[in-house]
Amino acid sequence: MARSGFLACNLASRYGTVKRARGPFLYTEKGVRLTDLYAEGGRAILGWGGGPAVTVFKDVLARGITGSYRTDWDYRLDKALSDLLGFTAVGYAFSRMQDAQGSLAERPELWRPWSGRSYAECRAVIVEPPFPMAGGITLLAVRKELDFTNPPEQGICIPAPLQAALARSLYDIIKAEKERQEKDFFIYDTILTRYWTRKGPWLTPKLPESAYQDFILHCLDCELVISPCYGRDSIVPFGVDKGVFRKLERTPFAF
């Protein structure tokens, strides 16, 4: 079973289906509020609900431009990628990250917010947009001067409403990177750094991979949802009260 499926099945068996999601919280069928440190691998790093990006999505959807033809949002999404990365970019969309990585002779860089990394000198960057509804879309931003006569193989077309939402989500993360700082992340270190090494909001597990599956289940019992993949970091949930980690603090995981 895929790791995400393992997490979903065990979450449902304990707490029932997820009935509502808001900010960093999942509200379940059994009336339990779970704190989400997985955030769809970063797609929901700005919180569940999508914020202003959902409003933009609805506004463009209401115009009925949902086909595969070009709209102004093709160019606006490229502009958002350019503003995010610091170079003039042309964007291509893929349904799998592997396809985006394999579309160029050289391996593109991977974008990660709060990494402290400058992308201005990169030739190509892979961006997973911080918009939960776009879980199946990976963007490849290529310098305009390296643009292709024909789109890379395996590329997909994105309808205008989703392009609009993705563009807005990129501007939202640009704004959030200026507002959320180290002081917003280290306040949970006394609890979290027992199990993870933290850099910004990103949490890399300290425990061995052989113990990680049991740790996922232990965290679920403590009403915490963490990354189901050992090689994919969990994320500090922004703005939560320290009390959400109380069960983990009181029942530590031995490894």
PDB file of C-alpha atoms in Angstrom:
ATOM      1  CA  MET A   1       0.000   0.000   0.000  1.00  0.00           C
ATOM      2  CA  ALA A   2       1.266   3.460  -0.834  1.00  0.00           C
ATOM      3  CA  ARG A   3       2.366   5.454   2.187  1.00  0.00           C
ATOM      4  CA  SER A   4      -0.404   8.040   1.747  1.00  0.00           C
ATOM      5  CA  GLY A   5      -2.932   5.204   1.606  1.00  0.00           C
ATOM      6  CA  PHE A   6      -1.511   3.736   4.804  1.00  0.00           C
ATOM      7  CA  LEU A   7      -1.998   7.062   6.570  1.00  0.00           C
ATOM      8  CA  ALA A   8      -5.511   7.609   5.192  1.00  0.00           C
ATOM      9  CA  CYS A   9      -6.716   4.120   6.132  1.00  0.00           C
ATOM     10  CA  ASN A  10      -5.359   4.286   9.671  1.00  0.00           C
ATOM     11  CA  LEU A  11      -6.720   7.784  10.194  1.00  0.00           C
ATOM     12  CA  ALA A  12     -10.179   6.647   9.093  1.00  0.00           C
ATOM     13  CA  SER A  13     -10.102   3.479  11.209  1.00  0.00           C
ATOM     14  CA  ARG A  14      -9.405   5.542  14.342  1.00  0.00           C
ATOM     15  CA  TYR A  15     -11.448   8.678  13.795  1.00  0.00           C
ATOM     16  CA  GLY A  16     -13.766   8.105  10.820  1.00  0.00           C
ATOM     17  CA  THR A  17     -13.840  10.274   7.740  1.00  0.00           C
ATOM     18  CA  VAL A  18     -12.619  13.867   7.648  1.00  0.00           C
ATOM     19  CA  LYS A  19     -15.720  16.084   7.600  1.00  0.00           C
ATOM     20  CA  ARG A  20     -14.084  19.507   7.546  1.00  0.00           C
ATOM     21  CA  ALA A  21     -10.628  21.075   7.294  1.00  0.00           C
ATOM     22  CA  ARG A  22      -9.563  24.545   8.292  1.00  0.00           C
ATOM     23  CA  GLY A  23      -6.129  26.053   8.831  1.00  0.00           C
ATOM     24  CA  PRO A  24      -3.849  23.271  10.138  1.00  0.00           C
ATOM     25  CA  PHE A  25      -6.752  21.204  11.529  1.00  0.00           C
ATOM     26  CA  LEU A  26      -8.786  18.232  10.289  1.00  0.00           C
ATOM     27  CA  TYR A  27     -12.194  17.645  11.894  1.00  0.00           C
ATOM     28  CA  THR A  28     -13.361  14.041  11.811  1.00  0.00           C
ATOM     29  CA  GLU A  29     -16.573  12.068  11.781  1.00  0.00           C
ATOM     30  CA  LYS A  30     -16.055  11.076  15.428  1.00  0.00           C
ATOM     31  CA  GLY A  31     -15.743  14.692  16.541  1.00  0.00           C
ATOM     32  CA  VAL A  32     -11.949  14.686  16.950  1.00  0.00           C
ATOM     33  CA  ARG A  33      -9.785  17.572  15.823  1.00  0.00           C
ATOM     34  CA  LEU A  34      -6.472  16.426  14.370  1.00  0.00           C
ATOM     35  CA  THR A  35      -3.466  18.705  13.924  1.00  0.00           C
ATOM     36  CA  ASP A  36      -2.003  18.308  10.453  1.00  0.00           C
ATOM     37  CA  LEU A  37       1.791  18.288  10.174  1.00  0.00           C
ATOM     38  CA  TYR A  38       1.661  16.574   6.783  1.00  0.00           C
ATOM     39  CA  ALA A  39      -0.231  19.307   4.898  1.00  0.00           C
ATOM     40  CA  GLU A  40      -0.229  17.193   1.727  1.00  0.00           C
ATOM     41  CA  GLY A  41       3.553  17.376   1.547  1.00  0.00           C
ATOM     42  CA  GLY A  42       3.429  21.178   1.581  1.00  0.00           C
ATOM     43  CA  ARG A  43       0.454  21.697  -0.725  1.00  0.00           C
ATOM     44  CA  ALA A  44      -1.531  22.856   2.312  1.00  0.00           C
ATOM     45  CA  ILE A  45       1.345  24.649   4.034  1.00  0.00           C
ATOM     46  CA  LEU A  46      -0.739  27.853   3.984  1.00  0.00           C
ATOM     47  CA  GLY A  47      -3.636  26.010   5.600  1.00  0.00           C
ATOM     48  CA  TRP A  48      -6.645  24.035   4.464  1.00  0.00           C
ATOM     49  CA  GLY A  49      -9.387  25.868   2.661  1.00  0.00           C
ATOM     50  CA  GLY A  50      -7.112  27.514   0.122  1.00  0.00           C
ATOM     51  CA  GLY A  51      -7.762  31.080   1.307  1.00  0.00           C
ATOM     52  CA  PRO A  52      -7.864  33.799  -1.375  1.00  0.00           C
ATOM     53  CA  ALA A  53      -6.856  31.287  -4.057  1.00  0.00           C
ATOM     54  CA  VAL A  54     -10.233  29.544  -3.724  1.00  0.00           C
ATOM     55  CA  THR A  55     -12.039  32.859  -4.195  1.00  0.00           C
ATOM     56  CA  VAL A  56     -10.052  33.505  -7.375  1.00  0.00           C
ATOM     57  CA  PHE A  57     -10.807  29.959  -8.555  1.00  0.00           C
ATOM     58  CA  LYS A  58     -14.552  30.512  -8.109  1.00  0.00           C
ATOM     59  CA  ASP A  59     -14.466  33.918  -9.814  1.00  0.00           C
ATOM     60  CA  VAL A  60     -12.749  32.578 -12.940  1.00  0.00           C
ATOM     61  CA  LEU A  61     -14.872  29.421 -12.952  1.00  0.00           C
ATOM     62  CA  ALA A  62     -17.991  31.606 -13.062  1.00  0.00           C
ATOM     63  CA  ARG A  63     -16.779  33.019 -16.400  1.00  0.00           C
ATOM     64  CA  GLY A  64     -17.016  29.586 -17.968  1.00  0.00           C
ATOM     65  CA  ILE A  65     -13.481  29.504 -19.405  1.00  0.00           C
ATOM     66  CA  THR A  66     -12.741  25.927 -18.478  1.00  0.00           C
ATOM     67  CA  GLY A  67     -11.433  24.520 -21.767  1.00  0.00           C
ATOM     68  CA  SER A  68      -7.939  23.706 -23.025  1.00  0.00           C
ATOM     69  CA  TYR A  69      -7.561  26.937 -25.011  1.00  0.00           C
ATOM     70  CA  ARG A  70      -5.180  29.738 -23.999  1.00  0.00           C
ATOM     71  CA  THR A  71      -6.369  32.540 -21.724  1.00  0.00           C
ATOM     72  CA  ASP A  72      -4.708  35.456 -19.973  1.00  0.00           C
ATOM     73  CA  TRP A  73      -4.036  33.145 -17.052  1.00  0.00           C
ATOM     74  CA  ASP A  74      -1.353  31.302 -19.046  1.00  0.00           C
ATOM     75  CA  TYR A  75       0.714  34.463 -18.892  1.00  0.00           C
ATOM     76  CA  ARG A  76      -0.314  35.434 -15.371  1.00  0.00           C
ATOM     77  CA  LEU A  77       0.825  32.078 -14.032  1.00  0.00           C
ATOM     78  CA  ASP A  78       4.182  32.546 -15.771  1.00  0.00           C
ATOM     79  CA  LYS A  79       4.415  36.014 -14.149  1.00  0.00           C
ATOM     80  CA  ALA A  80       3.692  34.534 -10.711  1.00  0.00           C
ATOM     81  CA  LEU A  81       6.408  31.900 -11.217  1.00  0.00           C
ATOM     82  CA  SER A  82       8.817  34.646 -12.312  1.00  0.00           C
ATOM     83  CA  ASP A  83       8.066  36.727  -9.223  1.00  0.00           C
ATOM     84  CA  LEU A  84       8.429  33.686  -6.969  1.00  0.00           C
ATOM     85  CA  LEU A  85      11.768  32.509  -8.362  1.00  0.00           C
ATOM     86  CA  GLY A  86      13.462  35.755  -9.363  1.00  0.00           C
ATOM     87  CA  PHE A  87      13.895  35.064 -13.065  1.00  0.00           C
ATOM     88  CA  THR A  88      11.676  35.425 -16.131  1.00  0.00           C
ATOM     89  CA  ALA A  89      10.055  32.022 -16.399  1.00  0.00           C
ATOM     90  CA  VAL A  90       7.852  30.007 -18.696  1.00  0.00           C
ATOM     91  CA  GLY A  91       5.803  27.367 -16.904  1.00  0.00           C
ATOM     92  CA  TYR A  92       4.813  23.846 -17.935  1.00  0.00           C
ATOM     93  CA  ALA A  93       2.478  21.588 -15.984  1.00  0.00           C
ATOM     94  CA  PHE A  94       2.848  17.873 -15.328  1.00  0.00           C
ATOM     95  CA  SER A  95       0.706  15.306 -13.588  1.00  0.00           C
ATOM     96  CA  ARG A  96       3.762  13.621 -12.050  1.00  0.00           C
ATOM     97  CA  MET A  97       6.962  15.093 -10.631  1.00  0.00           C
ATOM     98  CA  GLN A  98       8.953  12.353 -12.392  1.00  0.00           C
ATOM     99  CA  ASP A  99       7.720  13.646 -15.752  1.00  0.00           C
ATOM    100  CA  ALA A 100       8.741  17.202 -14.858  1.00  0.00           C
ATOM    101  CA  GLN A 101      12.184  16.017 -13.769  1.00  0.00           C
ATOM    102  CA  GLY A 102      12.666  13.962 -16.918  1.00  0.00           C
ATOM    103  CA  SER A 103      11.550  16.634 -19.385  1.00  0.00           C
ATOM    104  CA  LEU A 104      14.956  18.355 -19.451  1.00  0.00           C
ATOM    105  CA  ALA A 105      18.447  17.036 -20.090  1.00  0.00           C
ATOM    106  CA  GLU A 106      19.611  18.614 -16.818  1.00  0.00           C
ATOM    107  CA  ARG A 107      17.946  17.984 -13.472  1.00  0.00           C
ATOM    108  CA  PRO A 108      15.847  20.961 -12.345  1.00  0.00           C
ATOM    109  CA  GLU A 109      16.149  22.426  -8.859  1.00  0.00           C
ATOM    110  CA  LEU A 110      13.318  21.801  -6.389  1.00  0.00           C
ATOM    111  CA  TRP A 111      11.617  24.881  -4.927  1.00  0.00           C
ATOM    112  CA  ARG A 112      10.988  24.927  -1.190  1.00  0.00           C
ATOM    113  CA  PRO A 113       9.647  27.893   0.774  1.00  0.00           C
ATOM    114  CA  TRP A 114      11.563  29.067   3.863  1.00  0.00           C
ATOM    115  CA  SER A 115      14.667  27.243   2.665  1.00  0.00           C
ATOM    116  CA  GLY A 116      16.784  30.398   2.469  1.00  0.00           C
ATOM    117  CA  ARG A 117      17.711  29.322  -1.047  1.00  0.00           C
ATOM    118  CA  SER A 118      17.935  31.845  -3.909  1.00  0.00           C
ATOM    119  CA  TYR A 119      16.642  30.536  -7.232  1.00  0.00           C
ATOM    120  CA  ALA A 120      17.537  33.609  -9.294  1.00  0.00           C
ATOM    121  CA  GLU A 121      20.494  31.897 -10.983  1.00  0.00           C
ATOM    122  CA  CYS A 122      18.693  28.613 -11.707  1.00  0.00           C
ATOM    123  CA  ARG A 123      17.909  27.530 -15.256  1.00  0.00           C
ATOM    124  CA  ALA A 124      14.869  25.451 -14.322  1.00  0.00           C
ATOM    125  CA  VAL A 125      12.933  24.864 -11.095  1.00  0.00           C
ATOM    126  CA  ILE A 126      10.190  22.422 -10.128  1.00  0.00           C
ATOM    127  CA  VAL A 127       7.403  24.027  -8.090  1.00  0.00           C
ATOM    128  CA  GLU A 128       4.674  22.184  -6.201  1.00  0.00           C
ATOM    129  CA  PRO A 129       2.061  24.934  -5.756  1.00  0.00           C
ATOM    130  CA  PRO A 130       0.803  25.579  -2.202  1.00  0.00           C
ATOM    131  CA  PHE A 131      -2.810  24.932  -3.160  1.00  0.00           C
ATOM    132  CA  PRO A 132      -4.390  21.743  -1.746  1.00  0.00           C
ATOM    133  CA  MET A 133      -6.803  21.226  -4.653  1.00  0.00           C
ATOM    134  CA  ALA A 134      -3.882  20.923  -7.077  1.00  0.00           C
ATOM    135  CA  GLY A 135      -2.381  17.777  -5.588  1.00  0.00           C
ATOM    136  CA  GLY A 136      -1.889  16.211  -9.012  1.00  0.00           C
ATOM    137  CA  ILE A 137      -0.104  19.156 -10.628  1.00  0.00           C
ATOM    138  CA  THR A 138       3.613  19.910 -10.655  1.00  0.00           C
ATOM    139  CA  LEU A 139       4.942  23.026 -12.396  1.00  0.00           C
ATOM    140  CA  LEU A 140       8.260  23.241 -14.220  1.00  0.00           C
ATOM    141  CA  ALA A 141       9.524  26.818 -14.497  1.00  0.00           C
ATOM    142  CA  VAL A 142      12.145  27.288 -17.206  1.00  0.00           C
ATOM    143  CA  ARG A 143      14.067  30.458 -17.993  1.00  0.00           C
ATOM    144  CA  LYS A 144      12.348  32.240 -20.863  1.00  0.00           C
ATOM    145  CA  GLU A 145      15.509  32.234 -22.965  1.00  0.00           C
ATOM    146  CA  LEU A 146      15.568  28.427 -22.643  1.00  0.00           C
ATOM    147  CA  ASP A 147      11.916  28.020 -23.627  1.00  0.00           C
ATOM    148  CA  PHE A 148      11.036  25.240 -26.061  1.00  0.00           C
ATOM    149  CA  THR A 149       9.414  25.542 -29.480  1.00  0.00           C
ATOM    150  CA  ASN A 150       7.127  22.690 -28.379  1.00  0.00           C
ATOM    151  CA  PRO A 151       6.076  21.955 -24.788  1.00  0.00           C
ATOM    152  CA  PRO A 152       8.019  19.161 -23.077  1.00  0.00           C
ATOM    153  CA  GLU A 153       6.578  15.669 -23.481  1.00  0.00           C
ATOM    154  CA  GLN A 154       4.021  14.559 -20.887  1.00  0.00           C
ATOM    155  CA  GLY A 155       2.994  18.160 -20.220  1.00  0.00           C
ATOM    156  CA  ILE A 156      -0.684  18.812 -19.456  1.00  0.00           C
ATOM    157  CA  CYS A 157      -3.080  21.710 -19.965  1.00  0.00           C
ATOM    158  CA  ILE A 158      -4.536  23.411 -16.893  1.00  0.00           C
ATOM    159  CA  PRO A 159      -7.947  25.100 -17.184  1.00  0.00           C
ATOM    160  CA  ALA A 160      -8.025  28.816 -16.457  1.00  0.00           C
ATOM    161  CA  PRO A 161      -9.774  28.640 -13.036  1.00  0.00           C
ATOM    162  CA  LEU A 162      -7.044  26.378 -11.689  1.00  0.00           C
ATOM    163  CA  GLN A 163      -4.299  28.458 -13.312  1.00  0.00           C
ATOM    164  CA  ALA A 164      -5.744  31.502 -11.567  1.00  0.00           C
ATOM    165  CA  ALA A 165      -5.801  29.724  -8.213  1.00  0.00           C
ATOM    166  CA  LEU A 166      -2.228  28.493  -8.621  1.00  0.00           C
ATOM    167  CA  ALA A 167      -1.012  31.973  -9.530  1.00  0.00           C
ATOM    168  CA  ARG A 168      -2.724  33.458  -6.477  1.00  0.00           C
ATOM    169  CA  SER A 169      -1.312  30.718  -4.216  1.00  0.00           C
ATOM    170  CA  LEU A 170       2.218  31.616  -5.365  1.00  0.00           C
ATOM    171  CA  TYR A 171       1.674  35.251  -4.436  1.00  0.00           C
ATOM    172  CA  ASP A 172       0.211  34.095  -1.106  1.00  0.00           C
ATOM    173  CA  ILE A 173       3.371  32.105  -0.338  1.00  0.00           C
ATOM    174  CA  ILE A 174       5.570  35.064  -1.329  1.00  0.00           C
ATOM    175  CA  LYS A 175       3.663  37.138   1.223  1.00  0.00           C
ATOM    176  CA  ALA A 176       3.740  34.391   3.866  1.00  0.00           C
ATOM    177  CA  GLU A 177       7.514  33.966   3.561  1.00  0.00           C
ATOM    178  CA  LYS A 178       7.881  37.610   4.577  1.00  0.00           C
ATOM    179  CA  GLU A 179       5.425  37.320   7.474  1.00  0.00           C
ATOM    180  CA  ARG A 180       6.230  33.926   9.018  1.00  0.00           C
ATOM    181  CA  GLN A 181       9.639  33.891  10.627  1.00  0.00           C
ATOM    182  CA  GLU A 182      11.837  31.733  12.820  1.00  0.00           C
ATOM    183  CA  LYS A 183      10.026  32.922  15.942  1.00  0.00           C
ATOM    184  CA  ASP A 184       6.843  31.339  14.598  1.00  0.00           C
ATOM    185  CA  PHE A 185       8.479  27.927  14.230  1.00  0.00           C
ATOM    186  CA  PHE A 186      10.920  27.422  17.132  1.00  0.00           C
ATOM    187  CA  ILE A 187       8.282  27.839  19.861  1.00  0.00           C
ATOM    188  CA  TYR A 188       7.447  24.120  19.571  1.00  0.00           C
ATOM    189  CA  ASP A 189      11.068  22.916  19.603  1.00  0.00           C
ATOM    190  CA  THR A 190      10.998  21.620  23.175  1.00  0.00           C
ATOM    191  CA  ILE A 191       8.551  18.938  22.021  1.00  0.00           C
ATOM    192  CA  LEU A 192       9.222  18.423  18.323  1.00  0.00           C
ATOM    193  CA  THR A 193      13.018  18.328  18.222  1.00  0.00           C
ATOM    194  CA  ARG A 194      12.993  15.112  20.225  1.00  0.00           C
ATOM    195  CA  TYR A 195      11.777  13.424  17.041  1.00  0.00           C
ATOM    196  CA  TRP A 196      12.692  15.794  14.211  1.00  0.00           C
ATOM    197  CA  THR A 197      15.467  18.113  13.088  1.00  0.00           C
ATOM    198  CA  ARG A 198      13.841  21.415  12.209  1.00  0.00           C
ATOM    199  CA  LYS A 199      14.864  23.937   9.559  1.00  0.00           C
ATOM    200  CA  GLY A 200      12.327  26.724   9.271  1.00  0.00           C
ATOM    201  CA  PRO A 201       8.950  24.950   9.283  1.00  0.00           C
ATOM    202  CA  TRP A 202      10.398  21.706   7.845  1.00  0.00           C
ATOM    203  CA  LEU A 203      10.766  18.660  10.106  1.00  0.00           C
ATOM    204  CA  THR A 204      13.180  15.865   9.142  1.00  0.00           C
ATOM    205  CA  PRO A 205      12.795  12.695  11.256  1.00  0.00           C
ATOM    206  CA  LYS A 206      15.604  11.761  13.637  1.00  0.00           C
ATOM    207  CA  LEU A 207      14.334   8.265  14.326  1.00  0.00           C
ATOM    208  CA  PRO A 208      15.384   5.372  12.078  1.00  0.00           C
ATOM    209  CA  GLU A 209      13.258   4.510   9.065  1.00  0.00           C
ATOM    210  CA  SER A 210      12.516   1.086  10.573  1.00  0.00           C
ATOM    211  CA  ALA A 211      10.619   2.780  13.415  1.00  0.00           C
ATOM    212  CA  TYR A 212       8.833   5.377  11.321  1.00  0.00           C
ATOM    213  CA  GLN A 213       5.640   3.461  10.534  1.00  0.00           C
ATOM    214  CA  ASP A 214       5.039   2.822  14.238  1.00  0.00           C
ATOM    215  CA  PHE A 215       5.734   6.497  14.895  1.00  0.00           C
ATOM    216  CA  ILE A 216       3.064   7.506  12.353  1.00  0.00           C
ATOM    217  CA  LEU A 217       0.526   5.399  14.259  1.00  0.00           C
ATOM    218  CA  HIS A 218       1.706   6.726  17.631  1.00  0.00           C
ATOM    219  CA  CYS A 219       1.243  10.286  16.392  1.00  0.00           C
ATOM    220  CA  LEU A 220      -2.250   9.436  15.121  1.00  0.00           C
ATOM    221  CA  ASP A 221      -3.095   8.172  18.603  1.00  0.00           C
ATOM    222  CA  CYS A 222      -1.841  11.552  19.867  1.00  0.00           C
ATOM    223  CA  GLU A 223      -4.187  13.279  17.376  1.00  0.00           C
ATOM    224  CA  LEU A 224      -1.341  14.389  15.117  1.00  0.00           C
ATOM    225  CA  VAL A 225      -1.068  13.684  11.387  1.00  0.00           C
ATOM    226  CA  ILE A 226       2.535  13.528  10.157  1.00  0.00           C
ATOM    227  CA  SER A 227       4.097  12.814   6.779  1.00  0.00           C
ATOM    228  CA  PRO A 228       3.464   9.206   5.744  1.00  0.00           C
ATOM    229  CA  CYS A 229       6.754   9.117   3.805  1.00  0.00           C
ATOM    230  CA  TYR A 230      10.053   8.867   5.681  1.00  0.00           C
ATOM    231  CA  GLY A 231      11.814  10.805   2.926  1.00  0.00           C
ATOM    232  CA  ARG A 232       9.308  13.654   2.905  1.00  0.00           C
ATOM    233  CA  ASP A 233       9.439  16.143   5.773  1.00  0.00           C
ATOM    234  CA  SER A 234       6.589  17.004   8.066  1.00  0.00           C
ATOM    235  CA  ILE A 235       5.744  20.672   8.636  1.00  0.00           C
ATOM    236  CA  VAL A 236       5.350  22.812  11.758  1.00  0.00           C
ATOM    237  CA  PRO A 237       1.647  23.785  11.873  1.00  0.00           C
ATOM    238  CA  PHE A 238       1.526  27.569  11.842  1.00  0.00           C
ATOM    239  CA  GLY A 239      -0.040  29.400  14.760  1.00  0.00           C
ATOM    240  CA  VAL A 240      -1.321  26.443  16.807  1.00  0.00           C
ATOM    241  CA  ASP A 241      -1.373  26.350  20.594  1.00  0.00           C
ATOM    242  CA  LYS A 242       1.322  24.186  22.206  1.00  0.00           C
ATOM    243  CA  GLY A 243      -1.472  22.181  23.778  1.00  0.00           C
ATOM    244  CA  VAL A 244      -2.022  20.271  20.530  1.00  0.00           C
ATOM    245  CA  PHE A 245       1.235  18.429  21.267  1.00  0.00           C
ATOM    246  CA  ARG A 246       0.353  17.617  24.870  1.00  0.00           C
ATOM    247  CA  LYS A 247      -0.507  13.974  24.233  1.00  0.00           C
ATOM    248  CA  LEU A 248       2.764  13.387  22.419  1.00  0.00           C
ATOM    249  CA  GLU A 249       4.620  15.131  25.227  1.00  0.00           C
ATOM    250  CA  ARG A 250       2.930  12.977  27.883  1.00  0.00           C
ATOM    251  CA  THR A 251       3.283   9.711  25.975  1.00  0.00           C
ATOM    252  CA  PRO A 252       6.710   9.907  24.307  1.00  0.00           C
ATOM    253  CA  PHE A 253       7.624   7.498  21.552  1.00  0.00           C
ATOM    254  CA  ALA A 254      10.622   5.293  22.345  1.00  0.00           C
ATOM    255  CA  PHE A 255      13.188   4.674  19.608  1.00  0.00           C
TER     256      PHE A 255
END
